[in-house]
Short mmCIF file of C-alpha atoms (C1' of nucleotides) in Angstrom, two decimals:
data_model
loop_
_atom_site.label_atom_id
_atom_site.label_comp_id
_atom_site.label_asym_id
_atom_site.label_seq_id
_atom_site.Cartn_x
_atom_site.Cartn_y
_atom_site.Cartn_z
CA MET A 1 -13.79 10.10 -25.31
CA VAL A 2 -11.16 9.88 -22.60
CA ARG A 3 -8.22 7.68 -23.63
CA VAL A 4 -5.36 7.36 -21.01
CA ARG A 5 -2.45 4.95 -20.84
CA PHE A 6 0.08 3.41 -18.48
CA ALA A 7 3.39 3.11 -20.10
CA PRO A 8 5.97 1.11 -17.91
CA ALA A 9 9.58 0.41 -18.90
CA PRO A 10 10.28 -3.32 -18.58
CA THR A 11 13.33 -2.83 -16.50
CA GLY A 12 12.09 -4.17 -13.27
CA ALA A 13 8.79 -5.39 -11.64
CA LEU A 14 5.98 -3.08 -11.07
CA HIS A 15 6.43 -1.23 -7.84
CA ILE A 16 4.21 0.82 -5.54
CA GLY A 17 4.64 3.98 -7.42
CA GLY A 18 4.12 2.62 -10.81
CA ALA A 19 0.95 0.74 -9.59
CA ARG A 20 -0.37 3.89 -8.05
CA THR A 21 0.07 5.59 -11.52
CA ALA A 22 -1.58 2.81 -13.30
CA LEU A 23 -4.42 2.72 -10.91
CA PHE A 24 -5.10 6.52 -11.31
CA ASN A 25 -5.19 6.21 -14.92
CA TRP A 26 -7.42 3.23 -14.81
CA LEU A 27 -9.82 4.98 -12.42
CA TYR A 28 -9.82 8.08 -14.53
CA ALA A 29 -10.71 5.96 -17.62
CA LYS A 30 -13.32 3.94 -15.81
CA HIS A 31 -14.81 7.20 -14.18
CA PHE A 32 -15.47 8.80 -17.54
CA GLY A 33 -16.22 5.48 -19.51
CA GLY A 34 -13.03 5.83 -21.48
CA LYS A 35 -10.31 3.51 -22.42
CA PHE A 36 -7.08 2.43 -20.57
CA ILE A 37 -4.30 1.64 -22.90
CA LEU A 38 -1.18 -0.35 -22.00
CA ARG A 39 2.02 0.52 -23.68
CA ILE A 40 5.43 -1.04 -23.01
CA GLU A 41 8.18 1.49 -23.32
CA ASP A 42 11.14 -0.86 -24.19
CA THR A 43 13.40 1.49 -26.14
CA ASP A 44 16.07 0.89 -23.68
CA ILE A 45 17.29 -2.14 -25.44
CA VAL A 46 19.85 -3.06 -22.89
CA ARG A 47 17.86 -3.00 -19.72
CA SER A 48 14.36 -4.02 -21.07
CA THR A 49 13.60 -7.75 -20.82
CA ASN A 50 10.65 -10.04 -21.68
CA LYS A 51 10.72 -11.53 -18.29
CA TRP A 52 9.79 -8.06 -16.76
CA VAL A 53 7.09 -7.57 -19.32
CA LYS A 54 5.53 -10.77 -18.17
CA THR A 55 5.91 -9.92 -14.59
CA ILE A 56 4.28 -6.54 -15.14
CA LEU A 57 1.51 -7.79 -17.01
CA GLU A 58 0.68 -10.35 -14.20
CA GLU A 59 0.98 -7.75 -11.57
CA LEU A 60 -1.48 -5.56 -13.33
CA LYS A 61 -3.92 -8.43 -13.71
CA TRP A 62 -3.57 -9.31 -10.20
CA LEU A 63 -4.49 -5.70 -9.22
CA GLY A 64 -7.46 -5.94 -11.51
CA LEU A 65 -6.31 -3.13 -13.59
CA ASP A 66 -7.38 -4.60 -17.04
CA TRP A 67 -6.57 -2.69 -20.09
CA ASP A 68 -8.73 -2.08 -23.11
CA GLU A 69 -6.08 -1.85 -25.63
CA GLY A 70 -2.42 -3.02 -25.97
CA PRO A 71 0.05 -3.89 -24.79
CA TYR A 72 1.69 -2.00 -27.50
CA PHE A 73 5.50 -2.30 -27.76
CA GLN A 74 7.61 0.64 -28.73
CA SER A 75 10.22 -1.80 -30.04
CA ASP A 76 7.61 -2.68 -32.68
CA ARG A 77 7.21 0.76 -33.76
CA LEU A 78 10.70 2.06 -34.49
CA ASP A 79 9.85 2.86 -38.09
CA ILE A 80 7.13 5.21 -37.08
CA TYR A 81 9.39 7.18 -34.83
CA LYS A 82 12.05 7.40 -37.47
CA ARG A 83 9.40 8.70 -40.05
CA TYR A 84 8.44 11.44 -37.71
CA ALA A 85 11.96 12.41 -36.92
CA GLU A 86 12.72 12.53 -40.52
CA ARG A 87 9.90 14.75 -41.10
CA LEU A 88 11.14 17.10 -38.45
CA VAL A 89 14.65 17.17 -39.86
CA LYS A 90 13.14 18.09 -43.50
CA GLU A 91 11.22 20.92 -41.89
CA GLY A 92 14.28 22.25 -40.28
CA LYS A 93 13.01 21.46 -36.73
CA ALA A 94 15.57 18.79 -35.94
CA TYR A 95 19.15 18.13 -37.01
CA TYR A 96 21.66 15.41 -37.11
CA CYS A 97 24.40 15.60 -34.47
CA TYR A 98 27.66 13.94 -34.69
CA CYS A 99 29.13 14.71 -31.23
CA SER A 100 30.61 11.70 -29.52
CA ARG A 101 29.46 10.58 -26.11
CA GLU A 102 32.80 11.35 -24.85
CA ASP A 103 32.68 15.06 -26.02
CA LEU A 104 29.17 15.35 -24.54
CA GLU A 105 30.36 13.81 -21.27
CA LYS A 106 33.43 16.26 -21.20
CA HIS A 107 31.12 19.25 -21.74
CA ARG A 108 28.68 18.06 -19.05
CA ARG A 109 31.48 17.70 -16.49
CA LYS A 110 32.70 21.15 -17.40
CA MET A 111 29.47 22.72 -16.86
CA GLN A 112 29.04 20.92 -13.43
CA ARG A 113 32.35 22.19 -12.45
CA LEU A 114 31.34 25.68 -13.37
CA LYS A 115 28.08 25.07 -11.33
CA ARG A 116 26.12 25.81 -14.55
CA ARG A 117 23.18 23.80 -15.84
CA SER A 118 24.34 21.54 -18.62
CA VAL A 119 22.67 22.02 -21.93
CA TYR A 120 23.90 21.05 -25.31
CA SER A 121 26.04 23.59 -26.81
CA GLY A 122 24.69 23.49 -30.08
CA THR A 123 27.93 22.43 -31.93
CA CYS A 124 26.06 20.45 -34.71
CA ARG A 125 23.24 22.72 -35.06
CA GLU A 126 24.44 24.57 -38.16
CA LEU A 127 26.61 21.85 -39.96
CA THR A 128 27.15 22.47 -43.57
CA PRO A 129 26.48 19.53 -45.93
CA SER A 130 30.27 19.06 -46.53
CA GLN A 131 30.93 18.89 -42.74
CA ARG A 132 28.14 16.27 -42.42
CA LYS A 133 29.79 14.31 -45.44
CA HIS A 134 33.04 14.42 -43.70
CA TYR A 135 31.67 12.98 -40.27
CA GLU A 136 29.65 10.42 -42.35
CA SER A 137 32.90 9.38 -43.99
CA GLN A 138 34.54 8.69 -40.69
CA GLY A 139 31.64 6.30 -39.98
CA ARG A 140 30.13 8.40 -37.34
CA LYS A 141 26.49 7.39 -36.60
CA PRO A 142 24.47 10.70 -35.88
CA THR A 143 21.86 11.24 -33.30
CA VAL A 144 18.80 13.39 -34.27
CA ARG A 145 18.41 16.42 -32.05
CA PHE A 146 15.30 18.61 -31.65
CA LYS A 147 15.84 22.24 -32.33
CA ILE A 148 14.76 24.42 -29.46
CA GLN A 149 13.43 27.85 -30.53
CA HIS A 150 14.73 30.57 -28.35
CA PRO A 151 14.28 32.95 -27.01
CA GLY A 152 10.98 31.81 -25.94
CA THR A 153 8.87 30.39 -23.12
CA THR A 154 6.85 27.19 -23.00
CA VAL A 155 3.77 27.20 -20.58
CA VAL A 156 2.67 23.92 -19.19
CA SER A 157 -0.66 23.58 -17.72
CA ASP A 158 -1.37 20.77 -15.41
CA LEU A 159 -4.72 19.55 -14.21
CA ILE A 160 -3.31 18.97 -10.66
CA ARG A 161 -0.83 21.80 -10.40
CA GLY A 162 -2.10 24.70 -12.60
CA THR A 163 0.27 26.43 -14.99
CA SER A 164 4.17 26.92 -14.91
CA SER A 165 6.35 28.23 -17.45
CA PHE A 166 9.79 27.37 -18.53
CA ASP A 167 12.21 29.36 -20.33
CA ASN A 168 13.26 27.59 -23.54
CA SER A 169 16.91 28.39 -23.28
CA ILE A 170 17.19 25.88 -20.27
CA LEU A 171 15.88 23.09 -22.39
CA GLY A 172 18.69 22.60 -24.70
CA ASP A 173 18.64 20.77 -28.13
CA PHE A 174 17.83 17.33 -26.78
CA ILE A 175 18.33 13.95 -28.73
CA ILE A 176 15.05 12.45 -30.03
CA ILE A 177 16.64 9.56 -32.01
CA LYS A 178 19.79 7.73 -30.64
CA SER A 179 22.77 6.81 -32.78
CA THR A 180 21.30 3.21 -32.73
CA GLY A 181 18.18 4.45 -34.54
CA THR A 182 15.93 4.05 -31.49
CA PRO A 183 13.97 6.99 -30.17
CA THR A 184 14.40 8.53 -26.80
CA TYR A 185 11.66 8.61 -24.20
CA ASN A 186 10.63 12.21 -24.78
CA PHE A 187 10.06 11.77 -28.49
CA ALA A 188 8.59 8.14 -28.42
CA VAL A 189 6.07 9.30 -25.86
CA VAL A 190 4.81 12.20 -27.93
CA VAL A 191 4.62 10.21 -31.18
CA ASP A 192 2.81 7.34 -29.46
CA ASP A 193 0.43 9.49 -27.32
CA TYR A 194 -0.41 11.33 -30.36
CA GLU A 195 -0.90 8.21 -32.68
CA MET A 196 -2.80 6.43 -29.98
CA GLY A 197 -5.15 9.41 -29.47
CA ILE A 198 -4.33 9.84 -25.88
CA THR A 199 -6.30 12.56 -24.35
CA HIS A 200 -4.88 12.75 -20.78
CA VAL A 201 -1.29 12.01 -19.72
CA ILE A 202 -1.37 11.02 -16.03
CA ARG A 203 1.98 10.24 -14.77
CA GLY A 204 4.43 10.78 -11.90
CA GLU A 205 5.79 14.15 -11.04
CA ASP A 206 9.35 13.19 -11.97
CA HIS A 207 8.14 13.71 -15.53
CA ILE A 208 7.05 17.37 -15.03
CA SER A 209 10.32 18.76 -16.37
CA ASN A 210 9.96 16.66 -19.46
CA THR A 211 6.73 18.22 -20.30
CA PRO A 212 7.83 21.39 -21.85
CA ARG A 213 10.11 19.38 -24.15
CA GLN A 214 7.23 17.30 -25.15
CA ILE A 215 5.00 20.22 -25.72
CA LEU A 216 7.46 21.69 -28.04
CA ILE A 217 7.54 18.37 -30.06
CA TYR A 218 3.80 18.53 -30.28
CA LYS A 219 4.15 22.08 -31.62
CA ALA A 220 6.60 21.16 -34.19
CA LEU A 221 4.47 18.28 -35.26
CA SER A 222 1.53 20.87 -35.42
CA VAL A 223 -0.67 18.78 -33.27
CA ASP A 224 -2.55 19.76 -29.96
CA PRO A 225 -0.92 18.21 -26.88
CA PRO A 226 -3.06 16.08 -24.67
CA LYS A 227 -4.05 17.42 -21.07
CA PHE A 228 -1.35 16.67 -18.48
CA ALA A 229 -1.65 15.63 -14.87
CA HIS A 230 1.33 14.95 -12.62
CA LEU A 231 0.83 12.81 -9.62
CA PRO A 232 2.75 13.56 -6.39
CA LEU A 233 5.65 11.21 -5.70
CA ILE A 234 5.39 8.36 -3.17
CA LEU A 235 8.13 8.64 -0.54
CA GLY A 236 9.62 6.25 2.07
CA GLN A 237 9.44 6.95 5.87
CA ASP A 238 12.58 9.23 5.52
CA ARG A 239 10.86 11.39 3.04
CA THR A 240 13.12 10.36 0.23
CA PRO A 241 11.60 8.75 -2.95
CA LEU A 242 10.25 5.29 -2.26
CA SER A 243 12.89 2.53 -3.17
CA LYS A 244 14.09 -0.70 -2.20
CA ARG A 245 15.99 0.87 0.64
CA HIS A 246 12.61 1.33 2.32
CA GLY A 247 11.71 -2.30 2.04
CA GLU A 248 9.70 -4.31 -0.34
CA ILE A 249 8.20 -2.17 -2.96
CA SER A 250 7.52 -4.65 -5.82
CA ILE A 251 3.80 -5.71 -6.20
CA THR A 252 4.99 -9.29 -6.55
CA HIS A 253 6.15 -9.09 -2.96
CA TYR A 254 2.62 -8.17 -1.82
CA ILE A 255 1.10 -10.86 -3.88
CA GLU A 256 3.25 -13.38 -2.48
CA ASN A 257 2.89 -12.31 1.14
CA GLY A 258 -0.71 -12.53 1.71
CA TYR A 259 -2.06 -9.06 0.71
CA LEU A 260 -5.27 -8.83 -1.19
CA PRO A 261 -5.63 -6.92 -4.41
CA GLU A 262 -8.64 -5.02 -3.32
CA ALA A 263 -6.85 -3.81 -0.16
CA LEU A 264 -3.68 -2.69 -2.05
CA VAL A 265 -5.92 -0.94 -4.71
CA ASN A 266 -7.78 0.79 -1.76
CA TYR A 267 -4.69 1.80 0.08
CA LEU A 268 -2.90 3.10 -3.07
CA SER A 269 -5.98 5.20 -3.98
CA LEU A 270 -5.54 6.93 -0.69
CA LEU A 271 -1.99 7.99 -1.45
CA GLY A 272 -2.31 11.44 -2.69
CA TRP A 273 -5.91 11.39 -3.00
CA GLY A 274 -8.98 11.49 -0.56
CA LEU A 275 -12.73 12.31 -0.13
CA THR A 276 -14.34 15.09 1.77
CA SER A 277 -16.03 12.60 3.91
CA SER A 278 -13.30 10.33 4.70
CA PRO A 279 -14.19 6.70 4.75
CA GLN A 280 -11.16 4.69 4.50
CA ILE A 281 -12.54 1.44 3.05
CA LEU A 282 -13.63 1.94 -0.52
CA SER A 283 -14.75 -0.43 -2.94
CA ARG A 284 -13.54 -0.42 -6.48
CA GLU A 285 -16.93 0.81 -7.57
CA GLU A 286 -16.96 3.59 -5.12
CA LEU A 287 -13.47 4.71 -6.19
CA ILE A 288 -14.44 4.76 -9.81
CA LYS A 289 -17.52 6.78 -9.07
CA ASP A 290 -15.72 9.35 -6.82
CA PHE A 291 -12.34 9.59 -8.51
CA THR A 292 -11.34 12.96 -9.84
CA LEU A 293 -8.00 14.46 -10.58
CA GLU A 294 -9.16 17.65 -9.01
CA ARG A 295 -9.00 15.90 -5.63
CA VAL A 296 -5.56 14.63 -6.19
CA SER A 297 -3.16 16.46 -3.80
CA LYS A 298 -0.03 18.30 -4.83
CA ALA A 299 2.21 17.28 -1.99
CA SER A 300 4.15 14.01 -2.10
CA ALA A 301 2.85 11.12 0.20
CA VAL A 302 4.67 8.80 2.46
CA PHE A 303 4.13 5.14 2.06
CA ASP A 304 2.85 3.70 5.50
CA ILE A 305 2.83 -0.08 5.71
CA GLU A 306 0.99 0.09 8.90
CA LYS A 307 -2.03 1.61 7.32
CA LEU A 308 -1.89 -0.91 4.33
CA LEU A 309 -1.72 -3.62 7.00
CA TRP A 310 -4.87 -2.26 8.65
CA ILE A 311 -6.85 -1.99 5.43
CA ASN A 312 -5.76 -5.53 4.54
CA SER A 313 -6.99 -6.77 7.77
CA GLU A 314 -10.36 -5.06 7.19
CA TYR A 315 -10.65 -6.72 3.97
CA ILE A 316 -9.79 -10.05 5.49
CA LYS A 317 -12.41 -9.51 8.09
CA ARG A 318 -15.17 -8.75 5.60
CA MET A 319 -14.14 -11.53 3.28
CA ASP A 320 -16.52 -14.42 2.56
CA ILE A 321 -15.31 -17.30 4.65
CA SER A 322 -15.27 -19.79 1.71
CA ARG A 323 -13.09 -17.61 -0.28
CA MET A 324 -10.93 -16.88 2.68
CA THR A 325 -10.60 -20.68 3.25
CA ASP A 326 -9.53 -21.33 -0.36
CA ILE A 327 -6.89 -18.53 -0.21
CA CYS A 328 -5.51 -19.89 2.97
CA ILE A 329 -5.36 -23.52 1.79
CA THR A 330 -3.54 -22.33 -1.29
CA TYR A 331 -1.04 -20.44 0.59
CA LEU A 332 -0.59 -23.29 3.32
CA LYS A 333 -0.01 -25.70 0.45
CA LYS A 334 2.57 -23.46 -1.13
CA VAL A 335 4.57 -23.24 2.20
CA GLY A 336 4.21 -26.91 2.63
CA LEU A 337 2.30 -26.67 6.00
CA VAL A 338 -0.77 -28.79 4.68
CA GLU A 339 -1.27 -31.86 2.49
CA PHE A 340 -3.08 -31.67 -0.83
CA ASN A 341 -6.08 -33.58 0.65
CA VAL A 342 -7.22 -31.32 3.38
CA LYS A 343 -10.79 -31.58 4.73
CA ASN A 344 -12.45 -28.37 3.76
CA SER A 345 -15.08 -28.26 6.29
CA TRP A 346 -12.81 -28.63 9.25
CA PHE A 347 -10.27 -26.20 7.68
CA LYS A 348 -13.06 -23.68 7.35
CA GLU A 349 -13.64 -23.87 11.06
CA VAL A 350 -10.06 -23.28 11.80
CA ILE A 351 -9.83 -20.25 9.41
CA LYS A 352 -12.90 -18.73 11.26
CA LEU A 353 -10.83 -18.60 14.28
CA TYR A 354 -8.22 -16.44 12.70
CA LYS A 355 -10.39 -14.24 10.45
CA ASP A 356 -10.31 -11.34 12.95
CA ARG A 357 -6.70 -11.93 13.88
CA LEU A 358 -4.97 -11.83 10.63
CA LYS A 359 -3.35 -8.76 8.97
CA THR A 360 -2.05 -10.73 5.98
CA ILE A 361 -3.03 -14.02 4.68
CA SER A 362 0.47 -15.34 5.17
CA GLN A 363 0.15 -14.98 8.99
CA ILE A 364 -2.04 -18.00 9.14
CA ALA A 365 1.15 -20.09 8.55
CA GLU A 366 2.65 -18.50 11.61
CA PHE A 367 -0.38 -18.21 13.87
CA ALA A 368 -2.07 -21.60 13.16
CA SER A 369 0.84 -23.83 12.44
CA PHE A 370 0.15 -26.07 15.58
CA PHE A 371 -3.19 -27.04 13.87
CA PHE A 372 -1.27 -28.59 10.90
CA GLU A 373 2.01 -29.72 12.41
CA LYS A 374 2.27 -33.27 13.62
CA GLU A 375 4.59 -32.39 16.68
CA VAL A 376 4.18 -29.26 18.73
CA ASN A 377 7.10 -27.13 19.14
CA TYR A 378 7.18 -25.55 22.66
CA SER A 379 8.20 -22.05 23.04
CA LYS A 380 10.15 -20.91 26.08
CA GLU A 381 7.12 -19.09 27.52
CA ALA A 382 4.98 -22.15 27.13
CA ILE A 383 7.47 -24.31 29.04
CA ASN A 384 7.57 -21.87 31.75
CA ILE A 385 3.86 -22.22 32.23
CA LEU A 386 4.12 -26.01 32.09
CA ASN A 387 6.89 -26.01 34.68
CA LYS A 388 4.71 -24.27 37.09
CA GLU A 389 3.73 -26.00 40.27
CA GLY A 390 0.63 -28.21 40.27
CA THR A 391 0.50 -28.06 36.41
CA SER A 392 0.97 -31.77 35.75
CA GLN A 393 -1.71 -32.62 38.18
CA VAL A 394 -4.15 -30.33 36.56
CA LEU A 395 -3.26 -31.71 33.07
CA LYS A 396 -3.70 -35.18 34.21
CA LYS A 397 -7.18 -34.44 35.50
CA VAL A 398 -8.12 -32.70 32.24
CA LYS A 399 -6.90 -35.54 30.33
CA GLU A 400 -8.98 -38.01 32.36
CA ARG A 401 -11.96 -36.13 31.62
CA PHE A 402 -11.32 -35.67 27.99
CA VAL A 403 -10.82 -39.58 27.63
CA GLU A 404 -14.15 -40.22 29.15
CA GLN A 405 -15.75 -37.60 27.12
CA GLU A 406 -18.01 -38.52 24.04
CA ASP A 407 -18.79 -35.05 22.59
CA PHE A 408 -16.16 -32.84 21.64
CA ASP A 409 -17.91 -29.73 20.41
CA VAL A 410 -17.11 -26.43 21.77
CA PHE A 411 -19.83 -26.35 24.36
CA SER A 412 -19.16 -29.73 25.87
CA VAL A 413 -15.32 -29.00 26.08
CA GLU A 414 -16.06 -25.47 28.04
CA LYS A 415 -18.44 -27.28 30.36
CA THR A 416 -15.95 -30.11 31.18
CA VAL A 417 -13.24 -27.60 31.76
CA ARG A 418 -15.27 -25.24 33.85
CA SER A 419 -16.93 -27.88 36.06
CA LEU A 420 -13.46 -29.40 36.70
CA ALA A 421 -12.23 -26.10 37.84
CA LEU A 422 -15.28 -25.76 40.19
CA GLU A 423 -14.53 -29.30 41.44
CA LEU A 424 -10.90 -28.58 42.24
CA GLY A 425 -11.79 -25.11 43.64
CA ILE A 426 -9.45 -23.27 41.22
CA LYS A 427 -10.02 -20.63 38.56
CA ALA A 428 -10.58 -21.85 35.08
CA ALA A 429 -7.65 -19.88 34.06
CA LYS A 430 -5.57 -22.27 36.15
CA ILE A 431 -6.53 -25.00 33.70
CA ILE A 432 -6.77 -23.04 30.60
CA HIS A 433 -3.30 -21.76 30.40
CA PRO A 434 -1.41 -25.02 31.02
CA LEU A 435 -3.77 -26.55 28.39
CA ARG A 436 -2.94 -24.00 25.82
CA ALA A 437 0.68 -24.38 26.47
CA ALA A 438 0.39 -28.23 26.16
CA LEU A 439 -1.78 -28.14 22.98
CA THR A 440 -0.36 -25.27 21.13
CA GLY A 441 3.13 -24.93 22.32
CA ARG A 442 2.34 -21.26 22.75
CA THR A 443 0.87 -18.82 25.19
CA ILE A 444 -1.14 -17.21 22.62
CA SER A 445 -3.91 -18.79 20.52
CA PRO A 446 -7.64 -18.35 19.69
CA GLY A 447 -10.09 -19.37 22.38
CA ILE A 448 -8.96 -22.64 23.99
CA PHE A 449 -12.33 -24.35 23.74
CA ASP A 450 -12.41 -23.80 20.09
CA VAL A 451 -8.89 -25.18 19.80
CA VAL A 452 -9.52 -28.31 21.82
CA SER A 453 -12.74 -28.98 19.88
CA LEU A 454 -11.11 -28.60 16.52
CA LEU A 455 -7.98 -30.41 17.36
CA GLY A 456 -10.05 -33.42 18.17
CA LYS A 457 -10.07 -35.85 21.03
CA GLU A 458 -7.17 -38.03 19.75
CA ARG A 459 -4.74 -35.11 19.16
CA VAL A 460 -5.85 -33.40 22.29
CA ILE A 461 -4.90 -36.44 24.47
CA ASN A 462 -1.72 -37.13 22.78
CA ARG A 463 -0.46 -33.68 23.03
CA ILE A 464 -1.26 -33.69 26.77
CA GLU A 465 0.48 -36.91 27.26
CA ARG A 466 3.44 -35.57 25.43
CA ALA A 467 3.53 -32.44 27.53
CA LEU A 468 3.43 -34.53 30.71
CA ASN A 469 6.34 -36.55 29.58
CA LEU A 470 8.15 -33.36 28.92
CA LEU A 471 7.65 -32.28 32.45
CA LYS A 472 8.82 -35.48 33.73
CA GLY A 473 12.08 -35.10 31.87
"C1'" G B 1 24.64 25.49 -9.06
"C1'" U B 2 20.26 26.51 -12.52
"C1'" C B 3 15.14 25.74 -13.52
"C1'" C B 4 10.42 23.75 -11.70
"C1'" C B 5 7.28 22.09 -7.87
"C1'" C B 6 5.62 21.37 -2.97
"C1'" A B 7 4.41 22.57 2.86
"C1'" U B 8 -2.43 20.99 8.24
"C1'" C B 9 -1.38 15.88 13.96
"C1'" G B 10 4.33 10.72 13.79
"C1'" A B 11 1.60 8.96 8.78
"C1'" C B 12 -2.63 9.57 4.95
"C1'" U B 13 -5.83 13.45 4.66
"C1'" A B 14 -10.80 17.04 5.21
"C1'" G B 15 -10.73 22.50 4.86
"C1'" C B 16 -11.29 25.90 -1.08
"C1'" G B 17 -11.81 34.08 3.99
"C1'" G B 18 -15.67 33.60 9.32
"C1'" C B 19 -14.69 25.68 12.11
"C1'" U B 20 -13.83 25.00 19.72
"C1'" A B 21 -9.03 23.04 12.83
"C1'" G B 22 -12.68 17.21 11.27
"C1'" G B 23 -11.74 11.85 9.97
"C1'" U B 24 -8.60 7.49 9.36
"C1'" C B 25 -3.79 4.50 10.70
"C1'" A B 26 -0.30 4.35 14.56
"C1'" C B 27 0.08 5.45 19.70
"C1'" C B 28 -1.87 5.65 25.10
"C1'" A B 29 -5.81 4.64 28.64
"C1'" C B 30 -10.18 2.18 30.12
"C1'" U B 31 -13.63 -1.65 28.82
"C1'" C B 32 -14.86 -6.84 27.29
"C1'" U B 33 -11.99 -11.21 28.40
"C1'" U B 34 -8.96 -17.82 29.38
"C1'" U B 35 -4.09 -15.50 26.29
"C1'" C B 36 -3.74 -12.78 21.71
"C1'" A B 37 -6.33 -10.23 18.45
"C1'" A B 38 -10.97 -8.22 17.03
"C1'" G B 39 -14.85 -5.12 19.29
"C1'" G B 40 -16.71 -0.66 22.49
"C1'" U B 41 -15.35 4.03 25.05
"C1'" G B 42 -12.25 8.01 25.74
"C1'" G B 43 -7.48 10.53 24.98
"C1'" U B 44 -2.45 12.56 23.40
"C1'" A B 45 -0.90 15.17 18.96
"C1'" G B 46 -1.11 19.57 13.72
"C1'" C B 47 -1.80 24.78 10.27
"C1'" A B 48 7.15 25.36 9.27
"C1'" G B 49 8.69 30.83 10.41
"C1'" G B 50 8.14 35.99 9.15
"C1'" G B 51 5.65 39.98 6.77
"C1'" G B 52 1.57 41.85 4.29
"C1'" U B 53 -3.97 42.07 2.09
"C1'" U B 54 -8.68 41.97 4.90
"C1'" C B 55 -13.48 43.78 9.70
"C1'" A B 56 -11.72 38.59 9.53
"C1'" A B 57 -6.23 34.17 7.09
"C1'" G B 58 -4.94 27.11 7.74
"C1'" U B 59 -7.43 29.23 3.28
"C1'" C B 60 -5.01 35.17 -0.80
"C1'" C B 61 0.15 37.64 -1.93
"C1'" C B 62 5.57 38.05 -0.87
"C1'" C B 63 10.00 36.55 1.53
"C1'" U B 64 12.72 32.95 4.57
"C1'" U B 65 13.27 27.98 5.83
"C1'" G B 66 12.70 22.99 4.85
"C1'" G B 67 11.58 18.96 1.43
"C1'" G B 68 11.35 17.01 -3.59
"C1'" G B 69 12.03 16.84 -8.91
"C1'" A B 70 14.61 17.69 -13.41
"C1'" C B 71 19.19 19.03 -15.62
"C1'" G B 72 21.52 11.38 -19.87
"C1'" C B 73 22.16 8.47 -26.89
"C1'" C B 74 17.33 5.98 -18.71
"C1'" A B 75 12.32 5.97 -18.90
#
RNA sequence: GUCCCCAUCGACUAGCGGCUAGGUCACCACUCUUUCAAGGUGGUAGCAGGGGUUCAAGUCCCCUUGGGGACGCCA
């Protein structure tokens, strides 16, 4: 049975990279009918907060990455780590270290100055009982360090990158329990992954150099390590690791700005992974069916918002119109553009006009505002069109026709405008452009006959009158 | 600095010794058209460089270059 986990630290919102890691774990579990476990790694007491835990859970739920077990919290499991650490000390595989942070920092700086790799010097490796007693009497709180066996080599085999070996001497005796009694990342992960029966550790490439340390802990504990798979990193446009500098990277931002979860999932799945036949739009089911770690690429991938936007627009185009309408109404209410009692059937017609034009749901507010606002705001370009010679004559004529007209459906409106153009001996465009400017305040809109029809007789006439007044003044 | 990893169009990728190096986004042109999108058609663009191995190298090996990661009582 495949058991995988996603283990975020609640020190910030879920970001693009974390979401991708979660997604790949989730896909792997689903593909093999295994379990996806959520574990919160909150051993950094200072930076971890409950607020972020809540945010991360919400973001995962929005993405549809439901977990089968958890969330487990490492902060609830401190006794377990302590027990394992004590066992290692008893077996001579770990030891208490009384070195102060200052001493360690000094050593680190010295090694840096000498351009040497900084590894723990092993000062406390062979303390005698009386030395320990002496330190204890000074009130020093020890850390627990893992004893690295060297000489020796540790081989890491990775499902994505094959094997690579590390000389143990570069590892250094690392801390597994902090002086506060909480475990460090490397130790807690191993204990948890073992206790939780994790079979595959799928995580970011930045963890690759932690892996030999973790393997040595598994060995010391006399248990088999899980299989490892390190995913390539996600980079920004400048090929440095994706961060806030590159723009919005929190999932919350994408939730709030009109992206669809299935679109984001689809895009994320394509970052560092691809099919032989390369369709780009893949449903959740197709992803689950086709996902394998063998197809994950080794090279890091650049996050491309343009492609995400394209995928999002594809999902918008394919979306059921009723659902689309609901989502848009919810969004427009949120930004205060529409009242709470909007007429759904009318609204649906408006949304239909924009379905093929939106890249994000939030663009509806920008593109269609003139449908919802009482007063039209005229853009500079629209005013230019209105100011063209003969415009007011044309607008007056159209207005007259509209006043007389009973039916305001799209066909009737189009017929009216086109026959007027014929009568006046001008091109329909000569009427359409001023009309658009007058009704929408813009030079860009969906088809003008749809706009006229949906705006309705009263508003259309009012707006034309207002535009005419504007021209006089 | 040391260790580890990586390298196909601007971006994501297909390719697992024999392809005119394929697809998608973006870009450009044309088309449709009342504007803007969407749609349709076509196009520009790539194997980082150098050595090997082989009848044959984008594909295997080595070196160089470039990029990244790690070197915390962060995870």
